[in-house]
């Protein structure tokens, strides 16, 4: 089966496969024997030609083989022991043991190193790998995995620890690396080769010992670093802390055993804007930049820790910052030579970096030399080298000249320099700051020419703009409310006298239609007045608990008709939507107005999307362009169109009364102002985002209503809707108090025509005099609210002193809520809004008297 070789470095055992085919040789021999037997039984004369032909063929084959062998075309098979001498020499001189087996695990070849490692002294002692490691149960799993890989034709490697050297029963523990890989054999000849396996065995005990020693040394270094008298940490370019030594963890109050890389970031341990200082270092690819910072750390329990950082950052490809190496010196422990100097430096660093004012020193050319943390937060990373941009490069173009003038004045030594308000960023999200520049006198600074103090005024400017807008809207609202009130008085008189004229004219009268036209146009004017009152938030609302999804579902059919076929309406209902408290009719008017405006903006077609969803308190602070809205829980209605959008100049005026971009006669300019007033009076907020040629989105934030479940009481008769009264006549005595003479005249004639006895008064004082003169004859008082000398609520309080049960009806062009707060709590009264018709007045009076 193989050759033994005792020479050093020679093969310990080799069992190669034989070349050629024995079956073919036996077949050829049988063929020749068969031919000889056939010739023997044949007649001599008949067989002789065949014998000569066979001998000729064999002779030709023999001569051909001789010539083929001579020219190398035909090569005889080598002896088994001499096959592939170069490959055998290479394998036999390997330091690692090498073993070749077939896939059934039968041994084919083993070198001397394998025999030495496994303790085999003769060829008969050679064992395959499975049997070599079978003595140790702990190695069984690893050997099984290797064997499975061999059968699957895969590479695999395992490291196995044996309690004793292989082939011995004593000695120290050893580590072995065992690997297996497939070996195709015979495929190079063009035939289908057989697959074998090459096993390699190496003693890695020394490598393992060196690794263990290296690990121990590393543990010692880490132990030294962890317990050094100074803190140390490393952070990546995003500010995440990837390493923290035990000393710093102890100072900060963190358990190092529970710390994982990335759990903390700089903002967790650095107080104020100090993180901007640490992250401000910039460099080029391949550079290593270092800097020193004095700032405050914050411990886990919130205490301050003054420290000095020796911060070093390497920069890799494209100038990307790598992990830092940062040494932390505790400056609160009194370990420096001069305690007073140390304390002064700590106080200065604390004041300098924790002040809300950005501070920087500049050279004569306006370049930044030194900054504090708030300055870096305000302007971002500012380079401080000789090639860095000047400070003016960090502000908007419109304010650059003013800053340059102030810096030049400081460079010239001028002491009094006026502060300058400069925009930092312009556009949709503007930012601004006020700069205070002071000169550094010659000899006071190290190359410094000016000290700049910058106070960001972005929020202040936003509040000022918001306050100015609210003041404008309030002033316009007061004006609109006052105009609406006066118009209501005029319209009450026009509508009322029209009713009186209609009562005295038949429908066939030629003037009947003219009177009807007067009344109809007066009613149209009354509609405009109601819109003004809605904007001024002085209309009467009847809030009720509403489910917005139900409201939109009911409105969708109407909206489809209003928008027409060119505009696609899509309503997306939020799940589990919170209820709101609002006036149903007014809320429907808001949605309709927004939808109609969206339809007008999509004359060529488009899509209108109405969405509803809940907005949590945390989420309410994440929206853009929602300044002035306090955090809270809201129900959101979004009305989004794909129309032509609006520029910023128009956006500023969309809620102003009588502002319209439509053609003359196609809009009153009160649609969005009405929407604004209704939403505000409901306690909500409305905001608009628009982009030219992209579309517009209105967002309505309505406060979430949390229902209070109480036992429902059966409503009293006075709380129910009054039944319609067919007979509007009566005989009661009524006191009519109205300072507007036309309205008073109409009301007196209307009530008198229904059979009532009417006393008139032009003011509250005059009404009290009438009450004294009539001595209790008055059954009902109908009074205006806003009057000179004494208003309606004050009159009611005076009347209650002598007539606590007297019924009173207030009439007003303002909302009921506008004066209800001026009355005593629980006061009972009735309300009739202006303008009203003769029938509405008579019906209200009749119902109150009957109630």
Short mmCIF file of C-alpha atoms in Angstrom, two decimals, residues 509-822:
data_model
loop_
_atom_site.label_atom_id
_atom_site.label_comp_id
_atom_site.label_asym_id
_atom_site.label_seq_id
_atom_site.Cartn_x
_atom_site.Cartn_y
_atom_site.Cartn_z
CA UNK A 509 -99.41 96.61 -4.67
CA UNK A 510 -96.86 98.06 -7.18
CA UNK A 511 -94.58 99.17 -4.33
CA UNK A 512 -94.63 95.77 -2.56
CA UNK A 513 -91.79 94.38 -4.69
CA UNK A 514 -89.69 97.51 -4.13
CA UNK A 515 -90.06 97.14 -0.39
CA UNK A 516 -89.10 93.47 -0.63
CA UNK A 517 -85.93 94.42 -2.57
CA UNK A 518 -85.03 96.89 0.19
CA UNK A 519 -85.45 94.19 2.82
CA UNK A 520 -83.51 91.56 0.83
CA UNK A 521 -80.53 93.86 0.30
CA UNK A 522 -80.64 94.82 3.96
CA UNK A 523 -80.44 91.12 4.82
CA UNK A 524 -77.42 90.79 2.50
CA UNK A 525 -75.80 93.67 4.32
CA UNK A 526 -76.61 91.92 7.59
CA UNK A 527 -74.67 88.88 6.34
CA UNK A 528 -71.59 91.03 5.72
CA UNK A 529 -71.96 92.52 9.18
CA UNK A 530 -72.05 89.03 10.68
CA UNK A 531 -68.74 88.30 8.94
CA UNK A 532 -67.26 91.45 10.44
CA UNK A 533 -68.46 90.37 13.86
CA UNK A 534 -66.94 86.92 13.28
CA UNK A 535 -63.56 88.52 12.52
CA UNK A 536 -63.77 90.78 15.57
CA UNK A 537 -64.79 87.72 17.62
CA UNK A 538 -67.95 89.41 18.86
CA UNK A 539 -70.56 87.11 17.38
CA UNK A 540 -72.67 84.74 19.42
CA UNK A 541 -71.42 81.15 19.34
CA UNK A 542 -73.28 78.07 20.45
CA UNK A 543 -70.43 75.63 21.20
CA UNK A 544 -71.13 71.93 21.44
CA UNK A 545 -69.07 68.75 21.52
CA UNK A 546 -68.24 67.78 17.95
CA UNK A 547 -66.62 64.83 16.23
CA UNK A 548 -64.73 66.43 13.35
CA UNK A 549 -64.75 63.27 11.26
CA UNK A 550 -68.56 63.24 11.36
CA UNK A 551 -68.70 66.95 10.48
CA UNK A 552 -66.44 66.47 7.45
CA UNK A 553 -68.35 63.37 6.33
CA UNK A 554 -71.58 65.40 6.30
CA UNK A 555 -69.89 68.29 4.47
CA UNK A 556 -68.14 66.22 1.80
CA UNK A 557 -71.17 66.07 -0.54
CA UNK A 558 -71.62 69.87 -0.38
CA UNK A 559 -67.89 70.43 -0.91
CA UNK A 560 -67.91 68.15 -3.97
CA UNK A 561 -70.60 70.30 -5.54
CA UNK A 562 -68.85 73.55 -4.65
CA UNK A 563 -65.49 72.42 -6.08
CA UNK A 564 -66.86 71.06 -9.35
CA UNK A 565 -65.59 68.24 -11.53
CA UNK A 566 -62.09 69.60 -12.15
CA UNK A 567 -61.04 69.47 -8.52
CA UNK A 568 -60.61 66.12 -6.78
CA UNK A 569 -61.67 66.09 -3.13
CA UNK A 570 -59.88 63.69 -0.79
CA UNK A 571 -60.85 63.47 2.88
CA UNK A 572 -58.49 61.53 5.18
CA UNK A 573 -60.01 60.81 8.58
CA UNK A 574 -57.69 60.40 11.55
CA UNK A 575 -58.18 57.41 13.81
CA UNK A 576 -59.55 57.80 17.35
CA UNK A 577 -59.91 61.56 16.81
CA UNK A 578 -60.35 63.67 19.94
CA UNK A 579 -63.59 65.68 20.24
CA UNK A 580 -63.64 69.49 20.21
CA UNK A 581 -65.99 72.19 21.51
CA UNK A 582 -67.14 74.46 18.70
CA UNK A 583 -70.19 76.00 17.06
CA UNK A 584 -71.25 73.53 14.37
CA UNK A 585 -72.54 76.12 11.91
CA UNK A 586 -69.51 78.36 12.31
CA UNK A 587 -67.06 75.45 11.97
CA UNK A 588 -68.80 74.34 8.79
CA UNK A 589 -68.47 77.91 7.50
CA UNK A 590 -64.72 77.78 8.20
CA UNK A 591 -64.27 74.55 6.20
CA UNK A 592 -66.46 75.77 3.34
CA UNK A 593 -64.63 79.12 3.10
CA UNK A 594 -61.23 77.39 2.97
CA UNK A 595 -62.47 74.89 0.39
CA UNK A 596 -63.96 77.61 -1.84
CA UNK A 597 -60.72 79.61 -1.73
CA UNK A 598 -58.76 76.45 -2.60
CA UNK A 599 -61.09 75.77 -5.52
CA UNK A 600 -60.56 79.32 -6.83
CA UNK A 601 -56.79 78.72 -6.70
CA UNK A 602 -57.19 75.59 -8.89
CA UNK A 603 -59.11 76.97 -11.84
CA UNK A 604 -57.44 74.45 -14.16
CA UNK A 605 -58.07 71.53 -11.82
CA UNK A 606 -56.17 69.95 -8.96
CA UNK A 607 -56.63 68.10 -5.71
CA UNK A 608 -57.98 69.32 -2.37
CA UNK A 609 -57.01 67.17 0.60
CA UNK A 610 -58.59 67.56 4.04
CA UNK A 611 -56.90 65.61 6.85
CA UNK A 612 -57.67 65.24 10.52
CA UNK A 613 -55.46 63.84 13.24
CA UNK A 614 -54.52 64.22 16.87
CA UNK A 615 -51.52 66.31 17.91
CA UNK A 616 -49.86 65.54 21.25
CA UNK A 617 -48.33 68.22 23.47
CA UNK A 618 -44.80 67.22 22.46
CA UNK A 619 -45.69 67.15 18.76
CA UNK A 620 -47.37 70.56 18.90
CA UNK A 621 -43.96 72.22 19.30
CA UNK A 622 -42.50 70.56 16.18
CA UNK A 623 -44.51 72.39 13.52
CA UNK A 624 -43.01 75.19 11.47
CA UNK A 625 -44.57 78.64 11.45
CA UNK A 626 -46.69 78.11 14.60
CA UNK A 627 -45.32 80.92 16.74
CA UNK A 628 -47.64 82.04 19.49
CA UNK A 629 -49.37 78.68 19.91
CA UNK A 630 -48.76 77.27 23.39
CA UNK A 631 -47.88 73.58 23.71
CA UNK A 632 -50.92 71.41 24.28
CA UNK A 633 -53.15 68.69 22.92
CA UNK A 634 -54.98 69.70 19.75
CA UNK A 635 -57.17 68.21 17.07
CA UNK A 636 -55.66 69.22 13.73
CA UNK A 637 -57.54 69.91 10.50
CA UNK A 638 -55.31 70.35 7.43
CA UNK A 639 -56.74 71.81 4.23
CA UNK A 640 -54.18 71.35 1.44
CA UNK A 641 -54.56 72.31 -2.21
CA UNK A 642 -52.35 71.99 -5.28
CA UNK A 643 -53.11 75.48 -6.57
CA UNK A 644 -50.87 78.34 -7.63
CA UNK A 645 -49.80 79.21 -4.08
CA UNK A 646 -49.08 82.66 -2.61
CA UNK A 647 -45.93 84.78 -2.30
CA UNK A 648 -44.79 86.04 1.10
CA UNK A 649 -46.13 89.57 0.48
CA UNK A 650 -49.69 88.25 0.13
CA UNK A 651 -49.32 85.77 2.99
CA UNK A 652 -48.86 88.64 5.42
CA UNK A 653 -52.29 90.10 4.59
CA UNK A 654 -54.56 87.10 3.97
CA UNK A 655 -56.41 87.47 7.29
CA UNK A 656 -56.93 91.23 6.97
CA UNK A 657 -60.56 92.27 6.41
CA UNK A 658 -61.47 93.37 2.86
CA UNK A 659 -58.14 92.11 1.48
CA UNK A 660 -58.70 90.08 -1.65
CA UNK A 661 -56.68 89.01 -4.69
CA UNK A 662 -59.81 88.27 -6.70
CA UNK A 663 -61.26 90.51 -9.37
CA UNK A 664 -63.58 93.33 -8.38
CA UNK A 665 -67.06 91.98 -7.69
CA UNK A 666 -65.89 88.38 -7.13
CA UNK A 667 -65.06 88.58 -3.46
CA UNK A 668 -65.67 90.69 -0.37
CA UNK A 669 -62.26 90.03 1.23
CA UNK A 670 -64.00 88.81 4.40
CA UNK A 671 -63.75 85.04 3.84
CA UNK A 672 -60.41 84.36 5.54
CA UNK A 673 -60.90 87.13 8.10
CA UNK A 674 -64.14 85.40 9.09
CA UNK A 675 -62.30 82.09 9.34
CA UNK A 676 -59.62 83.72 11.50
CA UNK A 677 -62.18 85.23 13.87
CA UNK A 678 -64.22 82.04 14.26
CA UNK A 679 -61.14 79.92 14.98
CA UNK A 680 -59.78 82.45 17.47
CA UNK A 681 -63.14 82.82 19.25
CA UNK A 682 -63.32 79.04 19.49
CA UNK A 683 -59.95 79.06 21.29
CA UNK A 684 -57.99 77.59 18.40
CA UNK A 685 -55.19 78.68 16.09
CA UNK A 686 -54.88 78.87 12.32
CA UNK A 687 -51.64 78.98 10.32
CA UNK A 688 -50.88 78.99 6.63
CA UNK A 689 -47.94 77.62 4.61
CA UNK A 690 -47.78 78.34 0.90
CA UNK A 691 -45.33 77.96 -1.95
CA UNK A 692 -45.76 79.56 -5.34
CA UNK A 693 -46.74 77.03 -8.02
CA UNK A 694 -46.83 74.26 -5.40
CA UNK A 695 -49.94 74.88 -3.32
CA UNK A 696 -51.21 76.09 0.03
CA UNK A 697 -51.88 74.35 3.33
CA UNK A 698 -54.05 75.77 6.13
CA UNK A 699 -53.70 74.13 9.55
CA UNK A 700 -56.47 74.54 12.14
CA UNK A 701 -55.46 73.59 15.68
CA UNK A 702 -58.57 73.18 17.87
CA UNK A 703 -58.06 72.44 21.58
CA UNK A 704 -58.86 68.90 22.63
CA UNK A 705 -62.09 68.66 24.62
CA UNK A 706 -62.19 66.11 27.43
CA UNK A 707 -65.86 65.37 28.17
CA UNK A 708 -66.99 65.34 31.78
CA UNK A 709 -69.47 62.54 32.29
CA UNK A 710 -72.25 63.79 34.57
CA UNK A 711 -75.76 62.57 35.11
CA UNK A 712 -78.01 64.08 32.50
CA UNK A 713 -80.88 66.09 33.89
CA UNK A 714 -84.16 66.52 32.15
CA UNK A 715 -84.08 69.98 30.55
CA UNK A 716 -86.42 72.55 31.96
CA UNK A 717 -89.07 74.14 29.81
CA UNK A 718 -87.21 77.44 29.60
CA UNK A 719 -84.12 75.69 28.20
CA UNK A 720 -85.99 74.05 25.36
CA UNK A 721 -86.41 75.63 22.02
CA UNK A 722 -89.53 77.77 22.16
CA UNK A 723 -92.44 76.52 20.18
CA UNK A 724 -93.59 78.55 17.27
CA UNK A 725 -96.44 80.82 18.29
CA UNK A 726 -99.17 81.46 15.80
CA UNK A 727 -100.76 84.33 17.73
CA UNK A 728 -98.16 87.07 18.26
CA UNK A 729 -100.52 89.58 19.92
CA UNK A 730 -100.59 90.43 23.59
CA UNK A 731 -101.76 92.91 26.22
CA UNK A 732 -98.71 93.18 28.49
CA UNK A 733 -96.92 96.41 29.35
CA UNK A 734 -93.41 96.65 27.91
CA UNK A 735 -90.61 99.12 28.58
CA UNK A 736 -88.43 99.61 25.45
CA UNK A 737 -84.98 101.05 26.24
CA UNK A 738 -82.95 102.03 23.13
CA UNK A 739 -80.65 104.99 22.53
CA UNK A 740 -80.94 104.72 18.72
CA UNK A 741 -84.08 106.68 17.89
CA UNK A 742 -84.88 104.86 14.62
CA UNK A 743 -84.59 101.43 16.24
CA UNK A 744 -86.67 102.58 19.24
CA UNK A 745 -89.36 103.99 16.95
CA UNK A 746 -89.58 100.78 14.95
CA UNK A 747 -89.68 98.60 18.07
CA UNK A 748 -92.38 100.72 19.71
CA UNK A 749 -94.60 100.69 16.60
CA UNK A 750 -94.06 96.95 16.07
CA UNK A 751 -95.03 96.03 19.63
CA UNK A 752 -97.90 98.48 19.75
CA UNK A 753 -99.28 96.99 16.53
CA UNK A 754 -99.44 93.63 18.33
CA UNK A 755 -101.56 95.05 21.17
CA UNK A 756 -98.85 95.73 23.77
CA UNK A 757 -98.66 98.88 25.86
CA UNK A 758 -95.22 100.34 25.19
CA UNK A 759 -93.21 102.83 27.25
CA UNK A 760 -90.07 104.24 25.67
CA UNK A 761 -86.76 105.29 27.21
CA UNK A 762 -83.62 106.60 25.49
CA UNK A 763 -81.17 105.65 28.28
CA UNK A 764 -80.82 103.58 31.41
CA UNK A 765 -81.48 106.53 33.74
CA UNK A 766 -84.62 107.43 31.83
CA UNK A 767 -85.74 103.79 32.09
CA UNK A 768 -85.42 103.88 35.89
CA UNK A 769 -87.55 107.03 36.00
CA UNK A 770 -90.24 105.33 33.88
CA UNK A 771 -90.19 102.34 36.26
CA UNK A 772 -90.82 104.65 39.23
CA UNK A 773 -93.64 106.47 37.44
CA UNK A 774 -95.45 103.30 36.35
CA UNK A 775 -95.22 101.83 39.86
CA UNK A 776 -94.95 98.16 38.94
CA UNK A 777 -96.99 98.14 35.75
CA UNK A 778 -94.08 96.96 33.59
CA UNK A 779 -94.21 93.23 32.71
CA UNK A 780 -91.18 93.07 30.44
CA UNK A 781 -88.11 95.20 29.67
CA UNK A 782 -86.57 95.15 26.17
CA UNK A 783 -83.22 96.93 26.43
CA UNK A 784 -80.21 97.68 24.27
CA UNK A 785 -76.82 96.73 25.74
CA UNK A 786 -74.50 99.57 24.68
CA UNK A 787 -75.98 102.92 25.72
CA UNK A 788 -74.62 106.22 27.04
CA UNK A 789 -74.72 107.03 30.78
CA UNK A 790 -75.93 103.58 31.85
CA UNK A 791 -75.54 100.40 29.80
CA UNK A 792 -77.90 97.44 29.75
CA UNK A 793 -76.15 95.19 32.31
CA UNK A 794 -75.98 98.06 34.83
CA UNK A 795 -79.68 98.78 34.25
CA UNK A 796 -80.48 95.12 34.95
CA UNK A 797 -78.62 95.23 38.27
CA UNK A 798 -80.57 98.36 39.31
CA UNK A 799 -83.91 96.86 38.27
CA UNK A 800 -83.24 93.70 40.28
CA UNK A 801 -83.10 95.78 43.45
CA UNK A 802 -86.83 96.56 43.25
CA UNK A 803 -88.12 93.93 40.80
CA UNK A 804 -86.08 90.72 41.25
CA UNK A 805 -88.48 88.69 39.09
CA UNK A 806 -88.76 91.16 36.24
CA UNK A 807 -88.14 89.62 32.83
CA UNK A 808 -85.70 91.32 30.49
CA UNK A 809 -84.65 90.88 26.87
CA UNK A 810 -81.30 92.28 25.74
CA UNK A 811 -80.89 93.29 22.10
CA UNK A 812 -77.43 94.00 20.72
CA UNK A 813 -75.30 93.99 17.61
CA UNK A 814 -72.51 92.35 19.67
CA UNK A 815 -72.32 88.76 20.80
CA UNK A 816 -74.05 87.60 23.94
CA UNK A 817 -70.71 86.62 25.48
CA UNK A 818 -69.42 90.18 25.09
CA UNK A 819 -71.53 91.51 27.96
CA UNK A 820 -72.57 88.38 29.86
CA UNK A 821 -69.34 88.51 31.89
CA UNK A 822 -70.40 91.95 33.24
#
